[in-house]
PDB file with SEQRES, HELIX, SHEET and CRYST1 records, atoms N, CA, C and O in Angstrom:
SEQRES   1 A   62  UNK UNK UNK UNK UNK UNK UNK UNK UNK UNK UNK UNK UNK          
SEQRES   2 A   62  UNK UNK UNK UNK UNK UNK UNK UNK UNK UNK UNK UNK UNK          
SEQRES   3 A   62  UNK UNK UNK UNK UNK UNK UNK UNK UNK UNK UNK UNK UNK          
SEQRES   4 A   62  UNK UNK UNK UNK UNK UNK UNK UNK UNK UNK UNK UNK UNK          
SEQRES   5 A   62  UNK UNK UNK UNK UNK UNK UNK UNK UNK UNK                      
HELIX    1 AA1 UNK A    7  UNK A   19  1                                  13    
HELIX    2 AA2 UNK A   27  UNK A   59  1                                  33    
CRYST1    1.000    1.000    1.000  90.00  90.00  90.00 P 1           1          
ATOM      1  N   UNK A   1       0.835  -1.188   0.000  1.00  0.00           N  
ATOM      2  CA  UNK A   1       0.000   0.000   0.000  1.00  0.00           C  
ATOM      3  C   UNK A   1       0.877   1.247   0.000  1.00  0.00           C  
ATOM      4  O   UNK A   1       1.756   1.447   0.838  1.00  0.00           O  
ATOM      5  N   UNK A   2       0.628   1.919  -0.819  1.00  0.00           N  
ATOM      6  CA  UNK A   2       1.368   3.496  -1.006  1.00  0.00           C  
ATOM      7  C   UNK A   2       1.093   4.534   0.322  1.00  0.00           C  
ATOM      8  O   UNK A   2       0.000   4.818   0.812  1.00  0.00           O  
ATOM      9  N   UNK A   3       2.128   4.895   0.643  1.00  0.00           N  
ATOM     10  CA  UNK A   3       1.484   5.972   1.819  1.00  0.00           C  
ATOM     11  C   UNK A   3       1.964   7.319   1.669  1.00  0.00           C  
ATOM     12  O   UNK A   3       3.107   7.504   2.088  1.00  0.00           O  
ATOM     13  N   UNK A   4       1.086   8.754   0.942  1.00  0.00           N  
ATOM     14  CA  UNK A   4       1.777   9.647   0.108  1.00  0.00           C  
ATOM     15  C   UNK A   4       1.921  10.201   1.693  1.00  0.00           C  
ATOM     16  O   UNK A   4       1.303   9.829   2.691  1.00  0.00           O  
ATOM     17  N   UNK A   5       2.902  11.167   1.560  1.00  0.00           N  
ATOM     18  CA  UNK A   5       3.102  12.618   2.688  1.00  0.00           C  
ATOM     19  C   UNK A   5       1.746  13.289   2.754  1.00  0.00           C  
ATOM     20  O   UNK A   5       0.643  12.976   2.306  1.00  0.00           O  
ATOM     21  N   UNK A   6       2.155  14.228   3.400  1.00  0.00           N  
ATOM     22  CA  UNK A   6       0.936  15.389   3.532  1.00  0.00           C  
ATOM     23  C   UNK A   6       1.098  15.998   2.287  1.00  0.00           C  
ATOM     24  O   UNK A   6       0.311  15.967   1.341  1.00  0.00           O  
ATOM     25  N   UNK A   7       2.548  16.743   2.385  1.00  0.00           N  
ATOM     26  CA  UNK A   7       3.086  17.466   0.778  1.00  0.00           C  
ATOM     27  C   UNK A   7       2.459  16.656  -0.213  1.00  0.00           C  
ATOM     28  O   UNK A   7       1.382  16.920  -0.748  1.00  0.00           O  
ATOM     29  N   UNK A   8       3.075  15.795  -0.408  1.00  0.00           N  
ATOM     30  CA  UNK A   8       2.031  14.760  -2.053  1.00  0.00           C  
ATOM     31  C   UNK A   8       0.400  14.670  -2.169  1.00  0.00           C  
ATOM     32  O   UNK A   8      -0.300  14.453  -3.158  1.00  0.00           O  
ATOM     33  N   UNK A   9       0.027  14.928  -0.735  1.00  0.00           N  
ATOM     34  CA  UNK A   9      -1.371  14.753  -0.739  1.00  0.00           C  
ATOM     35  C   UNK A   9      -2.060  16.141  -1.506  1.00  0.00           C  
ATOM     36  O   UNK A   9      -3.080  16.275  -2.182  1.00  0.00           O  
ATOM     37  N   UNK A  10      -1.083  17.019  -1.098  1.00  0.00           N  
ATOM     38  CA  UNK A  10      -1.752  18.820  -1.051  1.00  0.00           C  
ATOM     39  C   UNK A  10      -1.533  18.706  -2.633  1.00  0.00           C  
ATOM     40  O   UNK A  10      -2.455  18.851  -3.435  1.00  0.00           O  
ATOM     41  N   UNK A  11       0.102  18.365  -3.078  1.00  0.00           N  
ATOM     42  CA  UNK A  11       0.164  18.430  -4.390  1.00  0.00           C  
ATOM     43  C   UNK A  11      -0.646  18.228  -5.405  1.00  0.00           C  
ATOM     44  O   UNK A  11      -0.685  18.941  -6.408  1.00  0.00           O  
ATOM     45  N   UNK A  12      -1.352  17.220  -5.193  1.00  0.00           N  
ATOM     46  CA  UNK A  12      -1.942  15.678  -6.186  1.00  0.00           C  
ATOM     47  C   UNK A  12      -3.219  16.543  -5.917  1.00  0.00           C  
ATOM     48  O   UNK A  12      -3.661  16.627  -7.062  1.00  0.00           O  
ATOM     49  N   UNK A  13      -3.988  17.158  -5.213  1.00  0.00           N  
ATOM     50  CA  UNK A  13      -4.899  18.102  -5.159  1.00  0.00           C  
ATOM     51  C   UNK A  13      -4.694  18.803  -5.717  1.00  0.00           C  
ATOM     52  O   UNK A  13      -5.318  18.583  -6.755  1.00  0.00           O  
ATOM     53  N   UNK A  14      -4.057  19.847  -5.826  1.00  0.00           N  
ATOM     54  CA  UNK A  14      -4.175  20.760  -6.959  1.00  0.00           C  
ATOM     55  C   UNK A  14      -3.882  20.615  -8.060  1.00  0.00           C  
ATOM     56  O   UNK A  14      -4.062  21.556  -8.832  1.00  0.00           O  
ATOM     57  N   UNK A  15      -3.259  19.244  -8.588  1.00  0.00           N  
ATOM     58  CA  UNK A  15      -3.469  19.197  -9.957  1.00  0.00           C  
ATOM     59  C   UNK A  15      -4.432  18.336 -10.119  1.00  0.00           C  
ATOM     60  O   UNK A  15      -4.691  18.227 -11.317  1.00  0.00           O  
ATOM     61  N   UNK A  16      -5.407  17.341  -9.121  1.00  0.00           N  
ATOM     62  CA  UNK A  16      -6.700  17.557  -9.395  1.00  0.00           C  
ATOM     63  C   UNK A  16      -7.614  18.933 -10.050  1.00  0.00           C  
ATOM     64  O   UNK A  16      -8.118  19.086 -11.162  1.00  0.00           O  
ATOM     65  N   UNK A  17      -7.583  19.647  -9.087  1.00  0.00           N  
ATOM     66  CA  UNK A  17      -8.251  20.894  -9.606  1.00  0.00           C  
ATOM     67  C   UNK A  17      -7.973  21.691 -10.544  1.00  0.00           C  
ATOM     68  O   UNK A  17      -8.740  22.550 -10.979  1.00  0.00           O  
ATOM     69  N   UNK A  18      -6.596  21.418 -11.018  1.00  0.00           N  
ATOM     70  CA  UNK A  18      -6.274  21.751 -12.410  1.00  0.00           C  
ATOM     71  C   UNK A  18      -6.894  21.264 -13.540  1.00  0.00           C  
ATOM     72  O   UNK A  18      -7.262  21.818 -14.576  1.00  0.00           O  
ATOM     73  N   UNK A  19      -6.957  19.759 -13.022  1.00  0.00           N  
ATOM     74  CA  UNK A  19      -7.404  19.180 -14.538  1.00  0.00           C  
ATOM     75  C   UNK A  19      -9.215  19.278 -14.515  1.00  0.00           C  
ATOM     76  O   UNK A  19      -9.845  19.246 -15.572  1.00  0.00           O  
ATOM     77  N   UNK A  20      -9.748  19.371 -13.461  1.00  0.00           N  
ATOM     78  CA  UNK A  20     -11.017  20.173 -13.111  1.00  0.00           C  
ATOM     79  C   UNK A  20     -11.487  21.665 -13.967  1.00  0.00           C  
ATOM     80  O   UNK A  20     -12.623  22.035 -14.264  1.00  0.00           O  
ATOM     81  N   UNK A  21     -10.541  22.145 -14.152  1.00  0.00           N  
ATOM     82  CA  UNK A  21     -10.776  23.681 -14.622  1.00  0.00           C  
ATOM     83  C   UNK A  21     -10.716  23.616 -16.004  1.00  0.00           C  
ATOM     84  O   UNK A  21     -10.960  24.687 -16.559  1.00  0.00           O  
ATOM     85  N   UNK A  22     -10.413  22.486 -16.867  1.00  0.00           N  
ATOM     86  CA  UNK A  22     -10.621  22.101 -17.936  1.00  0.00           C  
ATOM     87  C   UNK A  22     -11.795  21.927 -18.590  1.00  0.00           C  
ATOM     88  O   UNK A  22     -12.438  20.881 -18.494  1.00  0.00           O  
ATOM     89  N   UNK A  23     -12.244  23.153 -19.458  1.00  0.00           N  
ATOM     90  CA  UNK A  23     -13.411  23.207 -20.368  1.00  0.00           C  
ATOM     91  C   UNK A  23     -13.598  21.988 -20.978  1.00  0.00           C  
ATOM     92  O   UNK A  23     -14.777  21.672 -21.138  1.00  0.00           O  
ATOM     93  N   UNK A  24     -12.599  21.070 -21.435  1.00  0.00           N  
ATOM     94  CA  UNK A  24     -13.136  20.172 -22.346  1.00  0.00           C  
ATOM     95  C   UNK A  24     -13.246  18.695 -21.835  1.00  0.00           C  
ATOM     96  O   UNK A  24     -13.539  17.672 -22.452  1.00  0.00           O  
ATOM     97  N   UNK A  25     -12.850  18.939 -20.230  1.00  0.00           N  
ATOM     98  CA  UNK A  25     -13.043  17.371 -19.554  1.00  0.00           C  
ATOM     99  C   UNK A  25     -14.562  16.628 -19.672  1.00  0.00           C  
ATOM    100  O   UNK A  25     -15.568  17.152 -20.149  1.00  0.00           O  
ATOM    101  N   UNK A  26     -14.478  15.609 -19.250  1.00  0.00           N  
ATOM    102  CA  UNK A  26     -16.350  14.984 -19.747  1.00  0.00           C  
ATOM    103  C   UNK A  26     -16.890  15.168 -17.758  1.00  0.00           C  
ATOM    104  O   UNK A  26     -16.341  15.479 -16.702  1.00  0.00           O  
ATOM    105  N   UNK A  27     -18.077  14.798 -18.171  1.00  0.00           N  
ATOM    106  CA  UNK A  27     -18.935  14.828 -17.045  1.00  0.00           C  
ATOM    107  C   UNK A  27     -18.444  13.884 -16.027  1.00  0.00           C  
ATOM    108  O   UNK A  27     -18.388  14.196 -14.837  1.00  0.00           O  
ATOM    109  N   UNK A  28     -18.218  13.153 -16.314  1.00  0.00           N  
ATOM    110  CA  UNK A  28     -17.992  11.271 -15.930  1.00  0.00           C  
ATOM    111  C   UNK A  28     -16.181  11.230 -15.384  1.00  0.00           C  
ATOM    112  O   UNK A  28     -15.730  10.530 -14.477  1.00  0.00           O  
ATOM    113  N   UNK A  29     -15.531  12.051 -16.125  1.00  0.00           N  
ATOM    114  CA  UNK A  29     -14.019  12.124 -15.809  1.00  0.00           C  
ATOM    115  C   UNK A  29     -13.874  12.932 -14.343  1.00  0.00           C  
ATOM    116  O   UNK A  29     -13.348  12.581 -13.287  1.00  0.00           O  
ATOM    117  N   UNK A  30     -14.734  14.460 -14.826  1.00  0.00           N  
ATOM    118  CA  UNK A  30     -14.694  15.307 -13.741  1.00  0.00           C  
ATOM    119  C   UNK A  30     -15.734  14.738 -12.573  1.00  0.00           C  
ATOM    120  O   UNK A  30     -15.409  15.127 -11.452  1.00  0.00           O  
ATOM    121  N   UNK A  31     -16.506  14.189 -12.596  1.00  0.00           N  
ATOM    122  CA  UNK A  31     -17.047  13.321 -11.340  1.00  0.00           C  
ATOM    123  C   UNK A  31     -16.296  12.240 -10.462  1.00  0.00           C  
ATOM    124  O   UNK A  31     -16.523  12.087  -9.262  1.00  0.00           O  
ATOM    125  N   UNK A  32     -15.129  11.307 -11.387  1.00  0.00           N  
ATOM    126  CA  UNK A  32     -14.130  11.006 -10.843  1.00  0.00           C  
ATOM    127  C   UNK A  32     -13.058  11.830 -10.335  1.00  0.00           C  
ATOM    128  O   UNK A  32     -12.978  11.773  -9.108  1.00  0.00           O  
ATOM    129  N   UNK A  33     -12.549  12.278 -10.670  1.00  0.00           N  
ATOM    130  CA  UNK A  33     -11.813  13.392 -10.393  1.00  0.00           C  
ATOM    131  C   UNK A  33     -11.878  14.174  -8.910  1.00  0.00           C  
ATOM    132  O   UNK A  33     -11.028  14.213  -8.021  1.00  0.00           O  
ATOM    133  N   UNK A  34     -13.439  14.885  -8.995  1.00  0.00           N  
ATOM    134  CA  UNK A  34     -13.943  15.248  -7.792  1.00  0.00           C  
ATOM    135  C   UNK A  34     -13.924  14.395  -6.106  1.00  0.00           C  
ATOM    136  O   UNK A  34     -13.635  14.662  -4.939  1.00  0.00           O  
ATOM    137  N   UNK A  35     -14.439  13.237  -6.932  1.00  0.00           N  
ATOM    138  CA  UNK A  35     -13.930  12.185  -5.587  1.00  0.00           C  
ATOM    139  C   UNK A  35     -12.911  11.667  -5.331  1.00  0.00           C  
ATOM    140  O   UNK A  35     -12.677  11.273  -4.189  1.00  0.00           O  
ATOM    141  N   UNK A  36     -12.072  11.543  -6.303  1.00  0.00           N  
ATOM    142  CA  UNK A  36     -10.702  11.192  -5.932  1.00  0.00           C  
ATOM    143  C   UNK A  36      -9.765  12.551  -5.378  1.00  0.00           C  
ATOM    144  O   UNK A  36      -8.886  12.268  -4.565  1.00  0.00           O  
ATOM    145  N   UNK A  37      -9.940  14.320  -5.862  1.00  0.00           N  
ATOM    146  CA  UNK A  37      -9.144  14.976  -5.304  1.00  0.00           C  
ATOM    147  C   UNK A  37     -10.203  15.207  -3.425  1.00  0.00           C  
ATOM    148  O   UNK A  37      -9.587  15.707  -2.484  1.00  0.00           O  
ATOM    149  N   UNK A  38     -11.417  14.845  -3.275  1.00  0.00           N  
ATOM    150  CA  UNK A  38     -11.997  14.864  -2.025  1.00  0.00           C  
ATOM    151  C   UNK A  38     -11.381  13.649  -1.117  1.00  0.00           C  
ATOM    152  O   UNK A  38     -11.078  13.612   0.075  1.00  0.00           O  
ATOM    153  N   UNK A  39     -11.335  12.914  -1.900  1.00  0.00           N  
ATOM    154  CA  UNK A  39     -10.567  11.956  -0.617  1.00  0.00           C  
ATOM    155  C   UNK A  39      -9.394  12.059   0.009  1.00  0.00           C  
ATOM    156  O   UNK A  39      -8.960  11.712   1.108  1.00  0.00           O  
ATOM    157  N   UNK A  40      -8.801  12.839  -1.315  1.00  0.00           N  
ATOM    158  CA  UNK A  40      -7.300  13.162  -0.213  1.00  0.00           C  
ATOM    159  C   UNK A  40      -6.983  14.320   0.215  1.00  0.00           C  
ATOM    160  O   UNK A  40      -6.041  14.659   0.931  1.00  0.00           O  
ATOM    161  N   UNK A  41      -7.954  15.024  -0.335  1.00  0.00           N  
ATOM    162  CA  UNK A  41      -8.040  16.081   1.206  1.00  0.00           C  
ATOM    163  C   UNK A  41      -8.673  15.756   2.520  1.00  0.00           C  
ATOM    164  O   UNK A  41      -8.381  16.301   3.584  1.00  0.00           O  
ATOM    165  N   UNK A  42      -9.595  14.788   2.345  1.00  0.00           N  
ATOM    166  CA  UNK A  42      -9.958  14.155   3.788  1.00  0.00           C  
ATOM    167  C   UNK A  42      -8.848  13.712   4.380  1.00  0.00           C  
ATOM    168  O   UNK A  42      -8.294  14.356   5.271  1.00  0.00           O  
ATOM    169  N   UNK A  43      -8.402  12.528   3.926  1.00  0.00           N  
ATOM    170  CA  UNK A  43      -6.922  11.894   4.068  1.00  0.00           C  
ATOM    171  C   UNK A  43      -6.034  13.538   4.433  1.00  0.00           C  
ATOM    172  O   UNK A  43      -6.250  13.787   5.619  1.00  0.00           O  
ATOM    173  N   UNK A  44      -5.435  14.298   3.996  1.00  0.00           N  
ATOM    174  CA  UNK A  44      -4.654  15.385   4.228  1.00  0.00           C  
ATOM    175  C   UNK A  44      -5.378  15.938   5.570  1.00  0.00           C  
ATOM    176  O   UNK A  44      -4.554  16.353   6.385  1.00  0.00           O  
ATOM    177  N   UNK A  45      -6.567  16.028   5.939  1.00  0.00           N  
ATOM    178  CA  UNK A  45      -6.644  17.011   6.616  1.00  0.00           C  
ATOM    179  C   UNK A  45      -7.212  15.958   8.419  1.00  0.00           C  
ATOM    180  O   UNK A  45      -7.539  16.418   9.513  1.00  0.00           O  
ATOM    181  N   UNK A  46      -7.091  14.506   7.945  1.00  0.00           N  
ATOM    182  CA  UNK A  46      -6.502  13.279   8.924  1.00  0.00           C  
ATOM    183  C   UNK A  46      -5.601  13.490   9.396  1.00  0.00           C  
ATOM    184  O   UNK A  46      -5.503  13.651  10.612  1.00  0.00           O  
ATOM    185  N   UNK A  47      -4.558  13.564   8.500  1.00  0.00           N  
ATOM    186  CA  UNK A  47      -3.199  13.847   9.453  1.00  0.00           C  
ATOM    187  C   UNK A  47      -3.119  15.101   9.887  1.00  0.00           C  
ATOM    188  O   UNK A  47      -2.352  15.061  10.849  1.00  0.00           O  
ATOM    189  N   UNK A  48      -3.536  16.353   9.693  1.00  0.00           N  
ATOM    190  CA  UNK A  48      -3.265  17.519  10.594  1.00  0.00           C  
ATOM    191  C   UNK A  48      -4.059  16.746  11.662  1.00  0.00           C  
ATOM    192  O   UNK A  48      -3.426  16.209  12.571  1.00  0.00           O  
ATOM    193  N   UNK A  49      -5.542  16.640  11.613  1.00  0.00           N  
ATOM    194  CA  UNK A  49      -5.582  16.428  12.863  1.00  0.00           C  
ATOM    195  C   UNK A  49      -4.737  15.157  14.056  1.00  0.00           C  
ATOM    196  O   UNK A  49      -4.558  15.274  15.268  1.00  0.00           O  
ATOM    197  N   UNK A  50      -4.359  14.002  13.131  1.00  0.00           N  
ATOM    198  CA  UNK A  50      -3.405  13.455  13.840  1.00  0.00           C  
ATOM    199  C   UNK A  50      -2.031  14.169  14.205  1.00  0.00           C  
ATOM    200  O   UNK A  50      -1.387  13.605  15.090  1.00  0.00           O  
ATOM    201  N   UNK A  51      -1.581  15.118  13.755  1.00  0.00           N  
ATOM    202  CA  UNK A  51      -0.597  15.649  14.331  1.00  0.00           C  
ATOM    203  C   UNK A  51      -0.782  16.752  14.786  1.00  0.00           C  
ATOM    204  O   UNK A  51       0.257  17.387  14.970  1.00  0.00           O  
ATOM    205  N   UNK A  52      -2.210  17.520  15.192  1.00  0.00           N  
ATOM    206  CA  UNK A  52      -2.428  18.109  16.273  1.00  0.00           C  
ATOM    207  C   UNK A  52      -2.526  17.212  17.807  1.00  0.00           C  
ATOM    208  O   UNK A  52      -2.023  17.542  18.880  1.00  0.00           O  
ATOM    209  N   UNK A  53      -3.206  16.198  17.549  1.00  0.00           N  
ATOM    210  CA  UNK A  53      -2.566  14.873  18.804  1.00  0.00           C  
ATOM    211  C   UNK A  53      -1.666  14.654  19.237  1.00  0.00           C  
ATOM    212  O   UNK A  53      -1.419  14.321  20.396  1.00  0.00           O  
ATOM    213  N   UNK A  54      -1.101  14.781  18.498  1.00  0.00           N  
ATOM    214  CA  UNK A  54       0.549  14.328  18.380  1.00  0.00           C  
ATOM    215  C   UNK A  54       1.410  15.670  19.668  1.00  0.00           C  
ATOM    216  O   UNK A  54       2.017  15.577  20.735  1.00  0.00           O  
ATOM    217  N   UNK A  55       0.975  16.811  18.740  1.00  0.00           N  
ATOM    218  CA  UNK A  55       1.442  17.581  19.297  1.00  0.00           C  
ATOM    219  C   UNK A  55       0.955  17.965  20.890  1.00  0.00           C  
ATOM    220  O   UNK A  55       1.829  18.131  21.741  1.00  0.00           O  
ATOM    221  N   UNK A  56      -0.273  18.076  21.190  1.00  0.00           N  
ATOM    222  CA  UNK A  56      -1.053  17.929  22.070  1.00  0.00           C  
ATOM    223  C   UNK A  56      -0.124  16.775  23.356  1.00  0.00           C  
ATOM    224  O   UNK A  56       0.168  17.223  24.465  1.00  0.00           O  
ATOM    225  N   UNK A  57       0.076  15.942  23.122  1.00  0.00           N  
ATOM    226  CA  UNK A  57       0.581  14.810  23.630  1.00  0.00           C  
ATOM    227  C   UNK A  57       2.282  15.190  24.006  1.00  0.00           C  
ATOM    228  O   UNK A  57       2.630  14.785  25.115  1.00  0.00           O  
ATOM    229  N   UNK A  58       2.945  15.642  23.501  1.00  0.00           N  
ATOM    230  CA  UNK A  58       4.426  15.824  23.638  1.00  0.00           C  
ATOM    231  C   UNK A  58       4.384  17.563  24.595  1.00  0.00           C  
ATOM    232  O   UNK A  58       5.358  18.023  25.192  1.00  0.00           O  
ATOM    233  N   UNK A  59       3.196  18.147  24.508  1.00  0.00           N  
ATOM    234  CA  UNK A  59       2.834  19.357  25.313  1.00  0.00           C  
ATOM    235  C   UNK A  59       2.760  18.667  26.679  1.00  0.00           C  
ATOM    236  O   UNK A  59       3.210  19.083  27.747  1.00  0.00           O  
ATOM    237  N   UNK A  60       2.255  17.794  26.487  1.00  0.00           N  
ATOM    238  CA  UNK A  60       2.191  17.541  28.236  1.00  0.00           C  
ATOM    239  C   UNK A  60       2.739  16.603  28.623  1.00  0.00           C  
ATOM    240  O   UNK A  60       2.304  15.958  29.577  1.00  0.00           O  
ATOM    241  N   UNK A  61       3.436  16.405  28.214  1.00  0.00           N  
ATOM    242  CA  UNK A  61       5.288  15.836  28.948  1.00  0.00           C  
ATOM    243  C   UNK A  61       5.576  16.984  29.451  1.00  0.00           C  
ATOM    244  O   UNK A  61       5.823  17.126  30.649  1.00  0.00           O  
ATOM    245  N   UNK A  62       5.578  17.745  28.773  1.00  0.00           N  
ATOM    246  CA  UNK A  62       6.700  18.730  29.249  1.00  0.00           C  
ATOM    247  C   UNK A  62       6.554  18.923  30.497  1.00  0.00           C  
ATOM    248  O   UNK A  62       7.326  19.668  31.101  1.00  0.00           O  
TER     249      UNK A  62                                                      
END                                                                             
């Protein structure tokens, strides 16, 4: 199983939405598209909140 960064996640999103802004994409492409650049911003915005935990957690060691 592939496990992108956060960076690759943010990346791979905006050239989702690049190829989104394309007048001549089909209905059916850009409907894929849409759910595949939504999932990894879910996924992207998983790990902030896992590494607000994270961080949260090493705060109170201190």
């Amino acid at each position: 199983m592939r496990t992108d960064t956060f960076e690759q996640k943010l990346e791979e999103s905006k050239e989702i939405l690049n190829r989104l802004m394309n007048p001549s994409i089909t209905l059916e492409e850009s409907l894929k598209l849409y759910e595949d650049g939504l999932n990894r911003i879910k996924s992207a915005q998983k790990m902030i909140e896992e590494a607000k935990v994270k961080i949260k957690t090493i705060e109170r060691r201190r």
